């Protein structure tokens, strides 16, 4: 009886990028299609044209320790937290428009109060030179909304 030997097939290697957060030690893997937002030097001279410099803060939940995926127009980038990163203005818009409803109960027995808050703790350190007036107006609206979100309870 003639039997052909079984030759194990090699699995195709999938290329992955690995990112390790130095502050938390968290390591993630993401595919080659996705990009990591570039790290910016302290002097902010290596910022690509049309990009803003931001710091995305860590959140209070475990999932908010990882880099945040941000997608706009079919382009996905990962924004690591706690470091200066360059992001396109289109992706910055997505981060700024993300809001969530939160509840606060000032003391026991008092009904909770709903308020709208920004989803991400985001610091904008530098805007691109050609930032439109529309974007500047939106920044002002975000500032006003943040000031109006203060909940006063007697």
Short mmCIF file of N, CA and C in Angstrom, two decimals:
data_model
loop_
_atom_site.label_atom_id
_atom_site.label_comp_id
_atom_site.label_asym_id
_atom_site.label_seq_id
_atom_site.Cartn_x
_atom_site.Cartn_y
_atom_site.Cartn_z
N UNK A 1 0.85 -1.17 0.00
CA UNK A 1 0.00 0.00 0.00
C UNK A 1 0.89 1.24 0.00
N UNK A 2 0.66 2.12 -0.95
CA UNK A 2 1.43 3.36 -1.06
C UNK A 2 0.68 4.49 -0.35
N UNK A 3 1.29 5.05 0.65
CA UNK A 3 0.67 6.15 1.40
C UNK A 3 1.62 7.34 1.35
N UNK A 4 1.11 8.45 0.91
CA UNK A 4 1.94 9.66 0.87
C UNK A 4 2.10 10.20 2.28
N UNK A 5 3.30 10.61 2.63
CA UNK A 5 3.50 11.16 3.98
C UNK A 5 2.74 12.48 4.15
N UNK A 6 2.26 12.69 5.35
CA UNK A 6 1.55 13.94 5.65
C UNK A 6 2.59 14.98 6.07
N UNK A 7 2.63 16.02 5.30
CA UNK A 7 3.58 17.10 5.58
C UNK A 7 2.80 18.23 6.24
N UNK A 8 3.22 18.61 7.44
CA UNK A 8 2.48 19.70 8.10
C UNK A 8 2.61 21.00 7.31
N UNK A 9 1.48 21.64 7.16
CA UNK A 9 1.46 22.91 6.44
C UNK A 9 1.88 24.03 7.38
N UNK A 10 2.68 24.93 6.88
CA UNK A 10 3.07 26.09 7.68
C UNK A 10 1.93 27.10 7.66
N UNK A 11 1.65 27.60 8.82
CA UNK A 11 0.62 28.64 8.90
C UNK A 11 1.20 29.94 8.37
N UNK A 12 0.39 30.65 7.64
CA UNK A 12 0.84 31.94 7.12
C UNK A 12 1.02 32.89 8.30
N UNK A 13 2.15 33.53 8.34
CA UNK A 13 2.40 34.47 9.43
C UNK A 13 1.61 35.75 9.17
N UNK A 14 0.94 36.20 10.22
CA UNK A 14 0.25 37.47 10.13
C UNK A 14 1.15 38.52 10.76
N UNK A 15 1.36 39.58 10.04
CA UNK A 15 2.21 40.65 10.57
C UNK A 15 1.42 41.46 11.57
N UNK A 16 2.03 41.72 12.71
CA UNK A 16 1.39 42.49 13.77
C UNK A 16 2.34 43.57 14.27
N UNK A 17 1.77 44.66 14.69
CA UNK A 17 2.52 45.68 15.41
C UNK A 17 2.27 45.45 16.89
N UNK A 18 3.29 45.65 17.69
CA UNK A 18 3.15 45.50 19.13
C UNK A 18 3.47 46.84 19.78
N UNK A 19 2.62 47.25 20.70
CA UNK A 19 2.84 48.49 21.43
C UNK A 19 2.84 48.17 22.92
N UNK A 20 3.83 48.67 23.64
CA UNK A 20 3.88 48.49 25.09
C UNK A 20 3.88 49.85 25.75
N UNK A 21 2.89 50.06 26.62
CA UNK A 21 2.79 51.30 27.37
C UNK A 21 3.80 51.25 28.51
N UNK A 22 4.73 52.17 28.51
CA UNK A 22 5.80 52.17 29.51
C UNK A 22 5.28 52.46 30.91
N UNK A 23 4.21 53.27 31.02
CA UNK A 23 3.69 53.64 32.34
C UNK A 23 2.95 52.48 33.01
N UNK A 24 2.17 51.73 32.24
CA UNK A 24 1.34 50.67 32.83
C UNK A 24 1.88 49.27 32.58
N UNK A 25 2.76 49.13 31.59
CA UNK A 25 3.28 47.81 31.23
C UNK A 25 2.31 47.02 30.36
N UNK A 26 1.20 47.62 29.97
CA UNK A 26 0.21 46.95 29.13
C UNK A 26 0.76 46.83 27.72
N UNK A 27 0.61 45.64 27.14
CA UNK A 27 1.09 45.39 25.79
C UNK A 27 -0.08 44.97 24.92
N UNK A 28 -0.20 45.57 23.74
CA UNK A 28 -1.26 45.18 22.81
C UNK A 28 -0.66 44.89 21.45
N UNK A 29 -1.39 44.08 20.70
CA UNK A 29 -1.01 43.74 19.34
C UNK A 29 -2.10 44.24 18.42
N UNK A 30 -1.73 44.84 17.31
CA UNK A 30 -2.73 45.23 16.33
C UNK A 30 -2.18 44.93 14.95
N UNK A 31 -3.10 44.82 13.97
CA UNK A 31 -2.70 44.39 12.64
C UNK A 31 -1.91 45.45 11.88
N UNK A 32 -1.34 45.05 10.76
CA UNK A 32 -0.50 45.93 9.97
C UNK A 32 -1.28 47.07 9.31
N UNK A 33 -2.58 46.86 9.10
CA UNK A 33 -3.39 47.89 8.44
C UNK A 33 -3.55 49.10 9.35
N UNK A 34 -3.66 48.85 10.64
CA UNK A 34 -3.84 49.94 11.60
C UNK A 34 -2.51 50.65 11.83
N UNK A 35 -2.61 51.91 12.20
CA UNK A 35 -1.40 52.69 12.48
C UNK A 35 -1.46 53.25 13.89
N UNK A 36 -0.30 53.42 14.45
CA UNK A 36 -0.17 54.04 15.77
C UNK A 36 0.06 55.53 15.56
N UNK A 37 -0.67 56.36 16.29
CA UNK A 37 -0.45 57.81 16.18
C UNK A 37 1.00 58.10 16.56
N UNK A 38 1.72 58.88 15.74
CA UNK A 38 3.14 59.12 16.00
C UNK A 38 3.39 59.89 17.29
N UNK A 39 4.45 59.49 17.98
CA UNK A 39 4.90 60.17 19.19
C UNK A 39 5.51 61.51 18.80
N UNK A 40 5.25 62.53 19.60
CA UNK A 40 5.74 63.88 19.32
C UNK A 40 6.79 64.25 20.36
N UNK A 41 7.88 64.87 19.91
CA UNK A 41 8.92 65.34 20.82
C UNK A 41 8.40 66.48 21.68
N UNK A 42 9.09 66.74 22.78
CA UNK A 42 8.66 67.80 23.70
C UNK A 42 8.64 69.18 23.03
N UNK A 43 9.54 69.40 22.08
CA UNK A 43 9.57 70.70 21.39
C UNK A 43 8.51 70.81 20.29
N UNK A 44 7.81 69.73 20.01
CA UNK A 44 6.72 69.66 19.02
C UNK A 44 7.16 70.09 17.62
N UNK A 45 8.38 69.80 17.25
CA UNK A 45 8.86 70.17 15.91
C UNK A 45 8.69 69.05 14.89
N UNK A 46 8.40 67.83 15.35
CA UNK A 46 8.26 66.72 14.42
C UNK A 46 6.79 66.37 14.15
N UNK A 47 5.92 67.35 14.19
CA UNK A 47 4.49 67.13 13.96
C UNK A 47 4.22 67.13 12.46
N UNK A 48 3.61 66.06 11.93
CA UNK A 48 3.27 66.05 10.51
C UNK A 48 2.28 67.16 10.16
N UNK A 49 2.34 67.64 8.94
CA UNK A 49 1.46 68.72 8.50
C UNK A 49 0.00 68.26 8.56
N UNK A 50 -0.87 69.12 9.06
CA UNK A 50 -2.29 68.81 9.15
C UNK A 50 -2.67 67.98 10.37
N UNK A 51 -1.73 67.83 11.30
CA UNK A 51 -2.00 67.05 12.51
C UNK A 51 -2.01 67.96 13.74
N UNK A 52 -2.81 67.57 14.71
CA UNK A 52 -2.85 68.26 16.00
C UNK A 52 -2.05 67.42 17.00
N UNK A 53 -1.55 68.06 18.04
CA UNK A 53 -0.84 67.34 19.10
C UNK A 53 -1.77 67.24 20.30
N UNK A 54 -2.00 66.02 20.75
CA UNK A 54 -2.91 65.79 21.86
C UNK A 54 -2.29 64.85 22.89
N UNK A 55 -2.88 64.87 24.08
CA UNK A 55 -2.60 63.85 25.09
C UNK A 55 -3.96 63.27 25.47
N UNK A 56 -4.11 61.97 25.26
CA UNK A 56 -5.33 61.27 25.62
C UNK A 56 -5.12 60.67 26.99
N UNK A 57 -5.95 61.07 27.95
CA UNK A 57 -5.77 60.63 29.33
C UNK A 57 -6.25 59.21 29.57
N UNK A 58 -5.76 58.63 30.66
CA UNK A 58 -6.23 57.31 31.09
C UNK A 58 -7.61 57.47 31.69
N UNK A 59 -8.44 56.47 31.54
CA UNK A 59 -9.79 56.50 32.10
C UNK A 59 -9.85 55.78 33.43
N UNK A 60 -11.04 55.71 34.00
CA UNK A 60 -11.22 55.09 35.30
C UNK A 60 -11.51 53.60 35.19
N UNK A 61 -11.88 53.13 34.02
CA UNK A 61 -12.17 51.71 33.83
C UNK A 61 -10.96 51.00 33.26
N UNK A 62 -10.92 49.70 33.45
CA UNK A 62 -9.77 48.91 32.99
C UNK A 62 -9.54 49.03 31.48
N UNK A 63 -10.60 49.05 30.71
CA UNK A 63 -10.47 49.16 29.26
C UNK A 63 -9.90 50.48 28.79
N UNK A 64 -9.92 51.48 29.67
CA UNK A 64 -9.40 52.80 29.31
C UNK A 64 -7.91 52.93 29.57
N UNK A 65 -7.23 51.83 29.78
CA UNK A 65 -5.78 51.84 29.95
C UNK A 65 -5.07 51.57 28.63
N UNK A 66 -5.82 51.04 27.68
CA UNK A 66 -5.25 50.66 26.39
C UNK A 66 -5.29 51.83 25.41
N UNK A 67 -4.49 51.77 24.35
CA UNK A 67 -4.61 52.80 23.31
C UNK A 67 -6.03 52.79 22.74
N UNK A 68 -6.50 53.95 22.36
CA UNK A 68 -7.87 54.09 21.87
C UNK A 68 -7.89 54.01 20.35
N UNK A 69 -8.66 53.07 19.78
CA UNK A 69 -8.80 53.06 18.32
C UNK A 69 -9.75 54.18 17.90
N UNK A 70 -9.35 54.94 16.87
CA UNK A 70 -10.17 56.03 16.36
C UNK A 70 -10.24 55.86 14.85
N UNK A 71 -11.45 55.80 14.32
CA UNK A 71 -11.63 55.57 12.89
C UNK A 71 -12.38 56.74 12.28
N UNK A 72 -11.90 57.17 11.12
CA UNK A 72 -12.57 58.25 10.38
C UNK A 72 -12.31 58.04 8.90
N UNK A 73 -13.36 58.00 8.12
CA UNK A 73 -13.22 57.85 6.68
C UNK A 73 -12.52 56.56 6.27
N UNK A 74 -12.70 55.51 7.06
CA UNK A 74 -12.09 54.22 6.74
C UNK A 74 -10.65 54.08 7.18
N UNK A 75 -10.10 55.10 7.81
CA UNK A 75 -8.72 55.04 8.29
C UNK A 75 -8.71 54.90 9.81
N UNK A 76 -8.10 53.83 10.28
CA UNK A 76 -8.04 53.55 11.71
C UNK A 76 -6.66 53.87 12.25
N UNK A 77 -6.63 54.63 13.34
CA UNK A 77 -5.37 54.85 14.04
C UNK A 77 -5.58 54.51 15.52
N UNK A 78 -4.51 54.11 16.17
CA UNK A 78 -4.54 53.82 17.60
C UNK A 78 -3.83 54.97 18.30
N UNK A 79 -4.48 55.55 19.29
CA UNK A 79 -3.92 56.67 20.03
C UNK A 79 -3.55 56.19 21.43
N UNK A 80 -2.25 56.03 21.71
CA UNK A 80 -1.84 55.63 23.06
C UNK A 80 -2.17 56.73 24.07
N UNK A 81 -2.36 56.33 25.29
CA UNK A 81 -2.75 57.27 26.34
C UNK A 81 -1.53 57.77 27.10
N UNK A 82 -1.64 58.98 27.62
CA UNK A 82 -0.63 59.53 28.50
C UNK A 82 0.65 59.99 27.82
N UNK A 83 0.64 60.18 26.51
CA UNK A 83 1.83 60.67 25.82
C UNK A 83 1.41 61.62 24.70
N UNK A 84 2.32 62.49 24.31
CA UNK A 84 2.03 63.48 23.26
C UNK A 84 2.01 62.76 21.91
N UNK A 85 0.87 62.84 21.22
CA UNK A 85 0.69 62.14 19.95
C UNK A 85 0.14 63.08 18.89
N UNK A 86 0.55 62.86 17.65
CA UNK A 86 0.05 63.63 16.51
C UNK A 86 -1.11 62.86 15.89
N UNK A 87 -2.25 63.52 15.78
CA UNK A 87 -3.42 62.90 15.14
C UNK A 87 -3.97 63.83 14.08
N UNK A 88 -4.49 63.27 12.98
CA UNK A 88 -5.12 64.12 11.96
C UNK A 88 -6.33 64.84 12.55
N UNK A 89 -6.63 66.00 12.01
CA UNK A 89 -7.74 66.80 12.52
C UNK A 89 -9.05 66.02 12.41
N UNK A 90 -9.21 65.23 11.36
CA UNK A 90 -10.44 64.45 11.19
C UNK A 90 -10.64 63.47 12.35
N UNK A 91 -9.57 62.85 12.81
CA UNK A 91 -9.66 61.91 13.93
C UNK A 91 -9.85 62.67 15.25
N UNK A 92 -9.28 63.86 15.35
CA UNK A 92 -9.48 64.69 16.53
C UNK A 92 -10.96 65.06 16.65
N UNK A 93 -11.60 65.36 15.51
CA UNK A 93 -13.04 65.67 15.52
C UNK A 93 -13.84 64.52 16.10
N UNK A 94 -13.49 63.29 15.72
CA UNK A 94 -14.20 62.12 16.24
C UNK A 94 -14.05 62.04 17.75
N UNK A 95 -12.84 62.25 18.26
CA UNK A 95 -12.62 62.20 19.71
C UNK A 95 -13.40 63.29 20.44
N UNK A 96 -13.45 64.48 19.84
CA UNK A 96 -14.13 65.61 20.49
C UNK A 96 -15.65 65.46 20.47
N UNK A 97 -16.19 64.80 19.45
CA UNK A 97 -17.64 64.66 19.34
C UNK A 97 -18.19 63.51 20.17
N UNK A 98 -17.32 62.68 20.71
CA UNK A 98 -17.77 61.54 21.51
C UNK A 98 -18.19 62.03 22.89
N UNK A 99 -19.47 61.88 23.20
CA UNK A 99 -20.00 62.30 24.50
C UNK A 99 -20.75 61.13 25.12
N UNK A 100 -20.95 61.20 26.42
CA UNK A 100 -21.72 60.18 27.12
C UNK A 100 -22.56 60.86 28.20
N UNK A 101 -23.63 60.20 28.59
CA UNK A 101 -24.49 60.71 29.65
C UNK A 101 -24.04 60.08 30.96
N UNK A 102 -23.82 60.92 31.94
CA UNK A 102 -23.40 60.45 33.26
C UNK A 102 -24.44 60.83 34.30
N UNK A 103 -24.42 60.12 35.39
CA UNK A 103 -25.33 60.40 36.50
C UNK A 103 -24.52 60.75 37.73
N UNK A 104 -25.05 61.68 38.51
CA UNK A 104 -24.43 62.01 39.79
C UNK A 104 -25.54 62.06 40.83
N UNK A 105 -25.31 61.42 41.94
CA UNK A 105 -26.25 61.47 43.06
C UNK A 105 -25.52 62.13 44.22
N UNK A 106 -25.87 63.37 44.54
CA UNK A 106 -25.12 64.13 45.53
C UNK A 106 -25.16 63.54 46.93
N UNK A 107 -26.29 62.99 47.31
CA UNK A 107 -26.38 62.37 48.63
C UNK A 107 -27.52 61.35 48.60
N UNK A 108 -27.52 60.48 49.56
CA UNK A 108 -28.50 59.40 49.64
C UNK A 108 -29.92 59.96 49.73
N UNK A 109 -30.83 59.39 48.95
CA UNK A 109 -32.22 59.80 48.99
C UNK A 109 -32.57 60.91 48.01
N UNK A 110 -31.57 61.50 47.38
CA UNK A 110 -31.80 62.57 46.41
C UNK A 110 -31.74 61.95 45.01
N UNK A 111 -32.68 62.30 44.15
CA UNK A 111 -32.64 61.73 42.80
C UNK A 111 -31.34 62.09 42.08
N UNK A 112 -30.89 61.17 41.24
CA UNK A 112 -29.67 61.40 40.46
C UNK A 112 -29.93 62.45 39.39
N UNK A 113 -28.89 63.17 39.04
CA UNK A 113 -28.96 64.21 38.03
C UNK A 113 -28.15 63.76 36.84
N UNK A 114 -28.76 63.83 35.64
CA UNK A 114 -28.07 63.47 34.41
C UNK A 114 -27.32 64.67 33.86
N UNK A 115 -26.14 64.40 33.29
CA UNK A 115 -25.44 65.45 32.57
C UNK A 115 -24.62 64.82 31.45
N UNK A 116 -24.38 65.60 30.41
CA UNK A 116 -23.61 65.13 29.26
C UNK A 116 -22.16 65.54 29.45
N UNK A 117 -21.24 64.60 29.21
CA UNK A 117 -19.81 64.88 29.39
C UNK A 117 -19.04 64.33 28.21
N UNK A 118 -17.87 64.89 28.00
CA UNK A 118 -17.00 64.37 26.96
C UNK A 118 -16.59 62.95 27.31
N UNK A 119 -16.54 62.08 26.32
CA UNK A 119 -16.21 60.67 26.54
C UNK A 119 -14.74 60.48 26.92
N UNK A 120 -13.87 61.31 26.35
CA UNK A 120 -12.43 61.14 26.56
C UNK A 120 -11.83 62.34 27.27
N UNK A 121 -10.88 62.06 28.15
CA UNK A 121 -10.08 63.10 28.78
C UNK A 121 -9.01 63.47 27.76
N UNK A 122 -9.20 64.61 27.12
CA UNK A 122 -8.39 64.98 25.97
C UNK A 122 -7.78 66.36 26.17
N UNK A 123 -6.48 66.46 26.02
CA UNK A 123 -5.80 67.75 26.06
C UNK A 123 -5.27 68.05 24.67
N UNK A 124 -5.62 69.21 24.14
CA UNK A 124 -5.12 69.63 22.83
C UNK A 124 -3.97 70.60 23.08
N UNK A 125 -2.77 70.18 22.71
CA UNK A 125 -1.59 71.00 22.97
C UNK A 125 -1.25 71.92 21.81
N UNK A 126 -1.54 71.49 20.59
CA UNK A 126 -1.20 72.29 19.42
C UNK A 126 -2.13 71.92 18.27
N UNK A 127 -2.62 72.95 17.61
CA UNK A 127 -3.46 72.74 16.44
C UNK A 127 -2.60 72.97 15.19
N UNK A 128 -2.99 72.38 14.07
CA UNK A 128 -2.23 72.62 12.84
C UNK A 128 -2.33 74.08 12.42
N UNK A 129 -1.34 74.53 11.69
CA UNK A 129 -1.29 75.95 11.29
C UNK A 129 -2.54 76.38 10.54
N UNK A 130 -3.04 75.55 9.67
CA UNK A 130 -4.19 75.93 8.85
C UNK A 130 -5.52 75.51 9.45
N UNK A 131 -5.63 75.44 10.77
CA UNK A 131 -6.89 75.02 11.38
C UNK A 131 -7.99 76.00 11.01
N UNK A 132 -9.10 75.46 10.58
CA UNK A 132 -10.18 76.32 10.10
C UNK A 132 -10.87 77.04 11.26
N UNK A 133 -11.55 78.13 10.90
CA UNK A 133 -12.30 78.88 11.91
C UNK A 133 -13.45 78.05 12.45
N UNK A 134 -13.99 77.17 11.60
CA UNK A 134 -15.06 76.28 12.03
C UNK A 134 -14.59 75.41 13.20
N UNK A 135 -13.37 74.90 13.10
CA UNK A 135 -12.84 74.06 14.16
C UNK A 135 -12.61 74.88 15.42
N UNK A 136 -12.10 76.10 15.27
CA UNK A 136 -11.89 76.97 16.43
C UNK A 136 -13.22 77.27 17.12
N UNK A 137 -14.28 77.47 16.34
CA UNK A 137 -15.60 77.71 16.92
C UNK A 137 -16.09 76.48 17.68
N UNK A 138 -15.83 75.31 17.15
CA UNK A 138 -16.22 74.08 17.83
C UNK A 138 -15.47 73.93 19.15
N UNK A 139 -14.20 74.32 19.17
CA UNK A 139 -13.44 74.28 20.42
C UNK A 139 -14.08 75.18 21.46
N UNK A 140 -14.50 76.36 21.03
CA UNK A 140 -15.17 77.29 21.95
C UNK A 140 -16.47 76.69 22.48
N UNK A 141 -17.22 76.01 21.60
CA UNK A 141 -18.46 75.37 22.03
C UNK A 141 -18.19 74.28 23.06
N UNK A 142 -17.10 73.54 22.87
CA UNK A 142 -16.74 72.50 23.84
C UNK A 142 -16.40 73.14 25.18
N UNK A 143 -15.66 74.25 25.15
CA UNK A 143 -15.32 74.95 26.39
C UNK A 143 -16.58 75.44 27.10
N UNK A 144 -17.50 76.03 26.33
CA UNK A 144 -18.75 76.52 26.92
C UNK A 144 -19.55 75.37 27.51
N UNK A 145 -19.62 74.24 26.77
CA UNK A 145 -20.36 73.09 27.27
C UNK A 145 -19.75 72.57 28.57
N UNK A 146 -18.42 72.56 28.63
CA UNK A 146 -17.74 72.10 29.84
C UNK A 146 -18.08 73.01 31.03
N UNK A 147 -18.13 74.33 30.78
CA UNK A 147 -18.47 75.25 31.86
C UNK A 147 -19.93 75.10 32.27
N UNK A 148 -20.82 74.84 31.31
CA UNK A 148 -22.23 74.69 31.61
C UNK A 148 -22.55 73.36 32.28
N UNK A 149 -21.64 72.39 32.20
CA UNK A 149 -21.90 71.07 32.75
C UNK A 149 -21.75 71.04 34.27
N UNK A 150 -21.26 72.07 34.84
CA UNK A 150 -21.13 72.09 36.30
C UNK A 150 -22.51 71.93 36.92
N UNK A 151 -22.65 70.94 37.75
CA UNK A 151 -23.94 70.65 38.37
C UNK A 151 -23.95 71.29 39.75
N UNK A 152 -24.93 72.18 39.97
CA UNK A 152 -25.06 72.84 41.27
C UNK A 152 -26.21 72.21 42.03
N UNK A 153 -25.92 71.73 43.23
CA UNK A 153 -26.94 71.06 44.03
C UNK A 153 -26.97 71.72 45.40
N UNK A 154 -28.18 72.04 45.85
CA UNK A 154 -28.32 72.68 47.16
C UNK A 154 -28.24 71.67 48.28
#
